[in-house]
Amino acid sequence: MNKIHLALASLFFASAAFAQNVNSGPQETQNAVGNAINIAVSLKDETNGDEFFADAERNERQGDLNEALTLFGKAAFEYNNDRKFSRYGAALLRMSNIHLLLSHYTEAEQVVLNAALKTYAKIGSKAGQMAAYNQLGKIYYAANKLTQSLWFYTQQGILAQQLRNNTSYIDSVLGIAQVKIKKKEYGLATKDVNRAELLAKNAKITQFSQQIKNSRLLITEKTGLKK
């Protein structure tokens, strides 16, 4: 990230940490100008968070990830000021995902651990925590931290079962399968893929068909190479 982008991200994170009364995390994109927090209160109308969020999504679709990251940060700042904590958490997760796409694994992790998860816990949103666990599973998988990835996908699955969210539960099972493939545990991964397929069939959920197919092809390819 360039210096301008880091400064913008830093401004947002310090304000988030201040508003939630939590200590800042290690290597997080922290505020370089924290004294601006108290005067940055809603000088704009309450629609600005939504406007920034929509602009961020547009930039993400167009492939301008750095601008999208800045705009998701601005949206999160506005939502936090307006105490729209559910939307705040959603913007944080989108920020984390942009960091992940840019291979900024530490930043992606810290956005979730130091802000999103704490926010969802504060407002008692199990659905938000479930989404945060899924994001952490993806981050640690990409960073090749497989033990952590497996743990967070498992936590996602536990919450998904509690919430009776079949889609998120299947997603967690397939995430676990991906981790096991990377760990070369192909037999266990196959069982998870088969389980996900059965769950999807019983729930009449079709969105995972290609992912299931790709996982099977990858297992076949890897086991074929072993032979």
PDB file of C-alpha atoms in Angstrom:
ATOM      1  CA  MET A   1       0.000   0.000   0.000  1.00  0.00           C
ATOM      2  CA  ASN A   2       1.165   3.512  -0.707  1.00  0.00           C
ATOM      3  CA  LYS A   3       1.626   6.082   2.034  1.00  0.00           C
ATOM      4  CA  ILE A   4      -1.603   7.954   1.266  1.00  0.00           C
ATOM      5  CA  HIS A   5      -3.640   4.775   1.471  1.00  0.00           C
ATOM      6  CA  LEU A   6      -1.995   3.765   4.735  1.00  0.00           C
ATOM      7  CA  ALA A   7      -2.783   7.146   6.235  1.00  0.00           C
ATOM      8  CA  LEU A   8      -6.455   6.890   5.245  1.00  0.00           C
ATOM      9  CA  ALA A   9      -6.727   3.387   6.632  1.00  0.00           C
ATOM     10  CA  SER A  10      -4.946   4.501   9.787  1.00  0.00           C
ATOM     11  CA  LEU A  11      -7.428   7.329  10.371  1.00  0.00           C
ATOM     12  CA  PHE A  12     -10.345   4.954  10.227  1.00  0.00           C
ATOM     13  CA  PHE A  13      -8.923   2.335  12.542  1.00  0.00           C
ATOM     14  CA  ALA A  14      -8.023   4.638  15.333  1.00  0.00           C
ATOM     15  CA  SER A  15     -11.496   6.090  15.317  1.00  0.00           C
ATOM     16  CA  ALA A  16     -12.987   2.593  15.416  1.00  0.00           C
ATOM     17  CA  ALA A  17     -10.766   1.608  18.311  1.00  0.00           C
ATOM     18  CA  PHE A  18     -11.617   4.807  20.163  1.00  0.00           C
ATOM     19  CA  ALA A  19     -15.356   4.425  19.661  1.00  0.00           C
ATOM     20  CA  GLN A  20     -15.347   0.839  20.914  1.00  0.00           C
ATOM     21  CA  ASN A  21     -12.953   1.486  23.844  1.00  0.00           C
ATOM     22  CA  VAL A  22     -10.636  -1.318  22.826  1.00  0.00           C
ATOM     23  CA  ASN A  23      -6.849  -1.393  22.671  1.00  0.00           C
ATOM     24  CA  SER A  24      -5.280  -1.252  19.250  1.00  0.00           C
ATOM     25  CA  GLY A  25      -3.974  -4.522  17.827  1.00  0.00           C
ATOM     26  CA  PRO A  26      -0.482  -5.333  16.604  1.00  0.00           C
ATOM     27  CA  GLN A  27       0.486  -4.234  13.094  1.00  0.00           C
ATOM     28  CA  GLU A  28      -3.046  -3.026  12.464  1.00  0.00           C
ATOM     29  CA  THR A  29      -3.682  -0.089  10.156  1.00  0.00           C
ATOM     30  CA  GLN A  30      -3.837   2.361  13.047  1.00  0.00           C
ATOM     31  CA  ASN A  31      -4.616   6.062  13.242  1.00  0.00           C
ATOM     32  CA  ALA A  32      -1.776   8.482  12.572  1.00  0.00           C
ATOM     33  CA  VAL A  33      -3.961  11.471  13.440  1.00  0.00           C
ATOM     34  CA  GLY A  34      -6.124  10.334  16.329  1.00  0.00           C
ATOM     35  CA  ASN A  35      -6.823  13.888  17.539  1.00  0.00           C
ATOM     36  CA  ALA A  36      -9.234  14.331  14.630  1.00  0.00           C
ATOM     37  CA  ILE A  37     -11.672  11.812  16.112  1.00  0.00           C
ATOM     38  CA  ASN A  38     -13.685  14.126  18.322  1.00  0.00           C
ATOM     39  CA  ILE A  39     -14.313  16.712  15.618  1.00  0.00           C
ATOM     40  CA  ALA A  40     -15.175  14.162  12.933  1.00  0.00           C
ATOM     41  CA  VAL A  41     -18.674  13.628  14.281  1.00  0.00           C
ATOM     42  CA  SER A  42     -21.483  13.580  11.765  1.00  0.00           C
ATOM     43  CA  LEU A  43     -20.948  16.770   9.873  1.00  0.00           C
ATOM     44  CA  LYS A  44     -22.529  14.907   6.959  1.00  0.00           C
ATOM     45  CA  ASP A  45     -25.948  13.390   6.696  1.00  0.00           C
ATOM     46  CA  GLU A  46     -26.648   9.807   7.646  1.00  0.00           C
ATOM     47  CA  THR A  47     -26.716   8.547   4.058  1.00  0.00           C
ATOM     48  CA  ASN A  48     -22.985   8.999   3.593  1.00  0.00           C
ATOM     49  CA  GLY A  49     -22.143   5.527   4.878  1.00  0.00           C
ATOM     50  CA  ASP A  50     -24.416   3.946   2.290  1.00  0.00           C
ATOM     51  CA  GLU A  51     -23.032   6.199  -0.435  1.00  0.00           C
ATOM     52  CA  PHE A  52     -19.438   5.314   0.398  1.00  0.00           C
ATOM     53  CA  PHE A  53     -20.376   1.616   0.551  1.00  0.00           C
ATOM     54  CA  ALA A  54     -22.043   1.714  -2.878  1.00  0.00           C
ATOM     55  CA  ASP A  55     -19.068   3.577  -4.366  1.00  0.00           C
ATOM     56  CA  ALA A  56     -16.713   1.020  -2.831  1.00  0.00           C
ATOM     57  CA  GLU A  57     -18.649  -1.862  -4.375  1.00  0.00           C
ATOM     58  CA  ARG A  58     -18.542  -0.162  -7.762  1.00  0.00           C
ATOM     59  CA  ASN A  59     -14.780   0.339  -7.539  1.00  0.00           C
ATOM     60  CA  GLU A  60     -14.317  -3.266  -6.458  1.00  0.00           C
ATOM     61  CA  ARG A  61     -16.284  -4.490  -9.489  1.00  0.00           C
ATOM     62  CA  GLN A  62     -14.146  -2.284 -11.710  1.00  0.00           C
ATOM     63  CA  GLY A  63     -10.971  -3.740 -10.237  1.00  0.00           C
ATOM     64  CA  ASP A  64      -9.790  -0.605  -8.402  1.00  0.00           C
ATOM     65  CA  LEU A  65      -9.150  -2.390  -5.119  1.00  0.00           C
ATOM     66  CA  ASN A  66      -7.160   0.337  -3.409  1.00  0.00           C
ATOM     67  CA  GLU A  67      -9.916   2.891  -3.959  1.00  0.00           C
ATOM     68  CA  ALA A  68     -12.522   0.336  -2.882  1.00  0.00           C
ATOM     69  CA  LEU A  69     -10.572  -0.256   0.319  1.00  0.00           C
ATOM     70  CA  THR A  70     -10.455   3.461   1.082  1.00  0.00           C
ATOM     71  CA  LEU A  71     -14.189   3.846   0.444  1.00  0.00           C
ATOM     72  CA  PHE A  72     -15.169   0.821   2.540  1.00  0.00           C
ATOM     73  CA  GLY A  73     -13.077   2.396   5.313  1.00  0.00           C
ATOM     74  CA  LYS A  74     -14.962   5.681   4.967  1.00  0.00           C
ATOM     75  CA  ALA A  75     -18.279   3.802   5.004  1.00  0.00           C
ATOM     76  CA  ALA A  76     -17.254   1.976   8.163  1.00  0.00           C
ATOM     77  CA  PHE A  77     -16.243   5.255   9.799  1.00  0.00           C
ATOM     78  CA  GLU A  78     -19.640   6.792   9.030  1.00  0.00           C
ATOM     79  CA  TYR A  79     -21.582   3.723  10.173  1.00  0.00           C
ATOM     80  CA  ASN A  80     -19.646   3.665  13.423  1.00  0.00           C
ATOM     81  CA  ASN A  81     -20.343   7.359  14.042  1.00  0.00           C
ATOM     82  CA  ASP A  82     -24.029   6.769  13.334  1.00  0.00           C
ATOM     83  CA  ARG A  83     -24.014   3.707  15.626  1.00  0.00           C
ATOM     84  CA  LYS A  84     -25.202   1.505  12.766  1.00  0.00           C
ATOM     85  CA  PHE A  85     -23.093  -1.337  14.080  1.00  0.00           C
ATOM     86  CA  SER A  86     -24.475  -4.092  11.861  1.00  0.00           C
ATOM     87  CA  ARG A  87     -23.587  -2.072   8.750  1.00  0.00           C
ATOM     88  CA  TYR A  88     -20.281  -1.126  10.375  1.00  0.00           C
ATOM     89  CA  GLY A  89     -19.417  -4.799  10.756  1.00  0.00           C
ATOM     90  CA  ALA A  90     -20.394  -5.511   7.153  1.00  0.00           C
ATOM     91  CA  ALA A  91     -18.125  -2.709   5.903  1.00  0.00           C
ATOM     92  CA  LEU A  92     -15.275  -4.047   8.033  1.00  0.00           C
ATOM     93  CA  LEU A  93     -15.638  -7.507   6.523  1.00  0.00           C
ATOM     94  CA  ARG A  94     -15.602  -6.027   3.031  1.00  0.00           C
ATOM     95  CA  MET A  95     -12.436  -4.122   3.942  1.00  0.00           C
ATOM     96  CA  SER A  96     -10.891  -7.347   5.158  1.00  0.00           C
ATOM     97  CA  ASN A  97     -11.816  -9.110   1.945  1.00  0.00           C
ATOM     98  CA  ILE A  98     -10.168  -6.397  -0.167  1.00  0.00           C
ATOM     99  CA  HIS A  99      -7.014  -6.768   1.933  1.00  0.00           C
ATOM    100  CA  LEU A 100      -7.221 -10.513   1.287  1.00  0.00           C
ATOM    101  CA  LEU A 101      -7.523  -9.958  -2.468  1.00  0.00           C
ATOM    102  CA  LEU A 102      -4.429  -7.747  -2.259  1.00  0.00           C
ATOM    103  CA  SER A 103      -2.607 -10.473  -0.264  1.00  0.00           C
ATOM    104  CA  HIS A 104      -2.373  -8.178   2.785  1.00  0.00           C
ATOM    105  CA  TYR A 105      -2.953 -11.069   5.163  1.00  0.00           C
ATOM    106  CA  THR A 106      -1.988  -9.315   8.401  1.00  0.00           C
ATOM    107  CA  GLU A 107      -4.251  -6.347   7.672  1.00  0.00           C
ATOM    108  CA  ALA A 108      -7.102  -8.632   6.590  1.00  0.00           C
ATOM    109  CA  GLU A 109      -6.765 -10.585   9.833  1.00  0.00           C
ATOM    110  CA  GLN A 110      -6.561  -7.551  12.119  1.00  0.00           C
ATOM    111  CA  VAL A 111      -9.637  -5.855  10.632  1.00  0.00           C
ATOM    112  CA  VAL A 112     -11.680  -8.895  11.628  1.00  0.00           C
ATOM    113  CA  LEU A 113     -10.055  -9.765  14.949  1.00  0.00           C
ATOM    114  CA  ASN A 114      -9.684  -6.245  16.332  1.00  0.00           C
ATOM    115  CA  ALA A 115     -12.856  -4.633  15.012  1.00  0.00           C
ATOM    116  CA  ALA A 116     -15.455  -6.797  13.257  1.00  0.00           C
ATOM    117  CA  LEU A 117     -15.589  -9.690  15.731  1.00  0.00           C
ATOM    118  CA  LYS A 118     -15.647  -7.327  18.719  1.00  0.00           C
ATOM    119  CA  THR A 119     -18.441  -5.320  17.146  1.00  0.00           C
ATOM    120  CA  TYR A 120     -20.574  -8.379  16.418  1.00  0.00           C
ATOM    121  CA  ALA A 121     -19.982  -9.703  19.943  1.00  0.00           C
ATOM    122  CA  LYS A 122     -20.968  -6.299  21.357  1.00  0.00           C
ATOM    123  CA  ILE A 123     -24.299  -6.251  19.520  1.00  0.00           C
ATOM    124  CA  GLY A 124     -24.899  -9.977  20.054  1.00  0.00           C
ATOM    125  CA  SER A 125     -24.979 -10.857  16.356  1.00  0.00           C
ATOM    126  CA  LYS A 126     -24.244 -14.563  15.907  1.00  0.00           C
ATOM    127  CA  ALA A 127     -24.809 -14.206  12.167  1.00  0.00           C
ATOM    128  CA  GLY A 128     -22.129 -11.511  12.076  1.00  0.00           C
ATOM    129  CA  GLN A 129     -19.734 -13.622  14.127  1.00  0.00           C
ATOM    130  CA  MET A 130     -20.374 -16.540  11.777  1.00  0.00           C
ATOM    131  CA  ALA A 131     -19.475 -14.381   8.771  1.00  0.00           C
ATOM    132  CA  ALA A 132     -16.345 -13.148  10.570  1.00  0.00           C
ATOM    133  CA  TYR A 133     -15.259 -16.728  11.305  1.00  0.00           C
ATOM    134  CA  ASN A 134     -15.726 -17.594   7.642  1.00  0.00           C
ATOM    135  CA  GLN A 135     -13.568 -14.638   6.631  1.00  0.00           C
ATOM    136  CA  LEU A 136     -10.833 -15.650   9.072  1.00  0.00           C
ATOM    137  CA  GLY A 137     -10.957 -19.194   7.705  1.00  0.00           C
ATOM    138  CA  LYS A 138     -10.290 -17.809   4.218  1.00  0.00           C
ATOM    139  CA  ILE A 139      -7.522 -15.490   5.401  1.00  0.00           C
ATOM    140  CA  TYR A 140      -5.609 -18.164   7.286  1.00  0.00           C
ATOM    141  CA  TYR A 141      -6.064 -20.616   4.425  1.00  0.00           C
ATOM    142  CA  ALA A 142      -4.568 -18.109   1.969  1.00  0.00           C
ATOM    143  CA  ALA A 143      -1.736 -17.372   4.421  1.00  0.00           C
ATOM    144  CA  ASN A 144      -1.085 -21.131   4.743  1.00  0.00           C
ATOM    145  CA  LYS A 145      -1.928 -21.098   8.473  1.00  0.00           C
ATOM    146  CA  LEU A 146      -3.952 -24.258   8.208  1.00  0.00           C
ATOM    147  CA  THR A 147      -4.540 -25.048  11.893  1.00  0.00           C
ATOM    148  CA  GLN A 148      -6.073 -21.607  12.439  1.00  0.00           C
ATOM    149  CA  SER A 149      -8.078 -21.848   9.216  1.00  0.00           C
ATOM    150  CA  LEU A 150      -9.519 -25.202  10.240  1.00  0.00           C
ATOM    151  CA  TRP A 151     -10.466 -23.865  13.674  1.00  0.00           C
ATOM    152  CA  PHE A 152     -12.335 -20.848  12.323  1.00  0.00           C
ATOM    153  CA  TYR A 153     -14.179 -22.844   9.650  1.00  0.00           C
ATOM    154  CA  THR A 154     -15.219 -25.212  12.446  1.00  0.00           C
ATOM    155  CA  GLN A 155     -16.480 -22.293  14.558  1.00  0.00           C
ATOM    156  CA  GLN A 156     -18.444 -21.046  11.558  1.00  0.00           C
ATOM    157  CA  GLY A 157     -20.050 -24.470  11.225  1.00  0.00           C
ATOM    158  CA  ILE A 158     -20.988 -24.599  14.908  1.00  0.00           C
ATOM    159  CA  LEU A 159     -22.750 -21.231  14.718  1.00  0.00           C
ATOM    160  CA  ALA A 160     -24.377 -22.165  11.403  1.00  0.00           C
ATOM    161  CA  GLN A 161     -25.900 -25.245  13.037  1.00  0.00           C
ATOM    162  CA  GLN A 162     -27.125 -23.154  15.974  1.00  0.00           C
ATOM    163  CA  LEU A 163     -28.732 -20.695  13.564  1.00  0.00           C
ATOM    164  CA  ARG A 164     -29.988 -23.503  11.301  1.00  0.00           C
ATOM    165  CA  ASN A 165     -28.240 -21.817   8.406  1.00  0.00           C
ATOM    166  CA  ASN A 166     -27.727 -24.661   5.934  1.00  0.00           C
ATOM    167  CA  THR A 167     -25.910 -22.540   3.375  1.00  0.00           C
ATOM    168  CA  SER A 168     -23.294 -21.296   5.823  1.00  0.00           C
ATOM    169  CA  TYR A 169     -22.890 -24.785   7.295  1.00  0.00           C
ATOM    170  CA  ILE A 170     -22.197 -26.330   3.872  1.00  0.00           C
ATOM    171  CA  ASP A 171     -19.795 -23.481   3.172  1.00  0.00           C
ATOM    172  CA  SER A 172     -17.904 -24.292   6.386  1.00  0.00           C
ATOM    173  CA  VAL A 173     -17.706 -27.998   5.523  1.00  0.00           C
ATOM    174  CA  LEU A 174     -16.274 -27.175   2.089  1.00  0.00           C
ATOM    175  CA  GLY A 175     -13.811 -24.761   3.721  1.00  0.00           C
ATOM    176  CA  ILE A 176     -12.676 -27.558   6.014  1.00  0.00           C
ATOM    177  CA  ALA A 177     -12.325 -29.849   2.988  1.00  0.00           C
ATOM    178  CA  GLN A 178     -10.097 -27.280   1.256  1.00  0.00           C
ATOM    179  CA  VAL A 179      -7.849 -27.122   4.310  1.00  0.00           C
ATOM    180  CA  LYS A 180      -7.582 -30.918   4.423  1.00  0.00           C
ATOM    181  CA  ILE A 181      -6.699 -31.039   0.724  1.00  0.00           C
ATOM    182  CA  LYS A 182      -3.897 -28.558   1.381  1.00  0.00           C
ATOM    183  CA  LYS A 183      -2.773 -30.717   4.308  1.00  0.00           C
ATOM    184  CA  LYS A 184      -2.748 -33.727   1.910  1.00  0.00           C
ATOM    185  CA  GLU A 185      -5.457 -35.458   3.950  1.00  0.00           C
ATOM    186  CA  TYR A 186      -7.276 -36.507   0.799  1.00  0.00           C
ATOM    187  CA  GLY A 187      -9.401 -39.283   2.310  1.00  0.00           C
ATOM    188  CA  LEU A 188     -10.779 -36.982   5.004  1.00  0.00           C
ATOM    189  CA  ALA A 189     -11.288 -34.211   2.468  1.00  0.00           C
ATOM    190  CA  THR A 190     -13.282 -36.560   0.230  1.00  0.00           C
ATOM    191  CA  LYS A 191     -15.585 -37.422   3.131  1.00  0.00           C
ATOM    192  CA  ASP A 192     -16.204 -33.725   3.761  1.00  0.00           C
ATOM    193  CA  VAL A 193     -16.928 -33.036   0.091  1.00  0.00           C
ATOM    194  CA  ASN A 194     -19.355 -35.973  -0.043  1.00  0.00           C
ATOM    195  CA  ARG A 195     -21.025 -34.724   3.118  1.00  0.00           C
ATOM    196  CA  ALA A 196     -21.363 -31.210   1.717  1.00  0.00           C
ATOM    197  CA  GLU A 197     -22.886 -32.610  -1.469  1.00  0.00           C
ATOM    198  CA  LEU A 198     -25.438 -34.655   0.473  1.00  0.00           C
ATOM    199  CA  LEU A 199     -26.333 -31.698   2.692  1.00  0.00           C
ATOM    200  CA  ALA A 200     -26.774 -29.454  -0.343  1.00  0.00           C
ATOM    201  CA  LYS A 201     -28.931 -32.036  -2.085  1.00  0.00           C
ATOM    202  CA  ASN A 202     -31.173 -32.536   0.951  1.00  0.00           C
ATOM    203  CA  ALA A 203     -31.529 -28.767   1.422  1.00  0.00           C
ATOM    204  CA  LYS A 204     -32.018 -28.209  -2.320  1.00  0.00           C
ATOM    205  CA  ILE A 205     -29.109 -25.755  -2.402  1.00  0.00           C
ATOM    206  CA  THR A 206     -27.381 -25.600  -5.785  1.00  0.00           C
ATOM    207  CA  GLN A 207     -24.881 -22.783  -5.366  1.00  0.00           C
ATOM    208  CA  PHE A 208     -22.055 -25.085  -4.267  1.00  0.00           C
ATOM    209  CA  SER A 209     -22.237 -27.462  -7.241  1.00  0.00           C
ATOM    210  CA  GLN A 210     -19.195 -26.046  -9.028  1.00  0.00           C
ATOM    211  CA  GLN A 211     -17.158 -25.790  -5.819  1.00  0.00           C
ATOM    212  CA  ILE A 212     -17.912 -29.433  -5.005  1.00  0.00           C
ATOM    213  CA  LYS A 213     -16.955 -30.465  -8.523  1.00  0.00           C
ATOM    214  CA  ASN A 214     -13.707 -28.466  -8.376  1.00  0.00           C
ATOM    215  CA  SER A 215     -12.795 -29.975  -5.000  1.00  0.00           C
ATOM    216  CA  ARG A 216     -13.290 -33.488  -6.339  1.00  0.00           C
ATOM    217  CA  LEU A 217     -11.187 -32.719  -9.416  1.00  0.00           C
ATOM    218  CA  LEU A 218      -8.426 -31.306  -7.218  1.00  0.00           C
ATOM    219  CA  ILE A 219      -8.433 -34.399  -4.985  1.00  0.00           C
ATOM    220  CA  THR A 220      -8.286 -36.662  -8.046  1.00  0.00           C
ATOM    221  CA  GLU A 221      -5.427 -34.629  -9.476  1.00  0.00           C
ATOM    222  CA  LYS A 222      -3.469 -34.673  -6.211  1.00  0.00           C
ATOM    223  CA  THR A 223      -3.983 -38.361  -5.513  1.00  0.00           C
ATOM    224  CA  GLY A 224      -3.135 -39.174  -9.138  1.00  0.00           C
ATOM    225  CA  LEU A 225       0.145 -37.280  -8.783  1.00  0.00           C
ATOM    226  CA  LYS A 226       0.926 -39.242  -5.612  1.00  0.00           C
ATOM    227  CA  LYS A 227       0.552 -42.524  -7.464  1.00  0.00           C
TER     228      LYS A 227
END
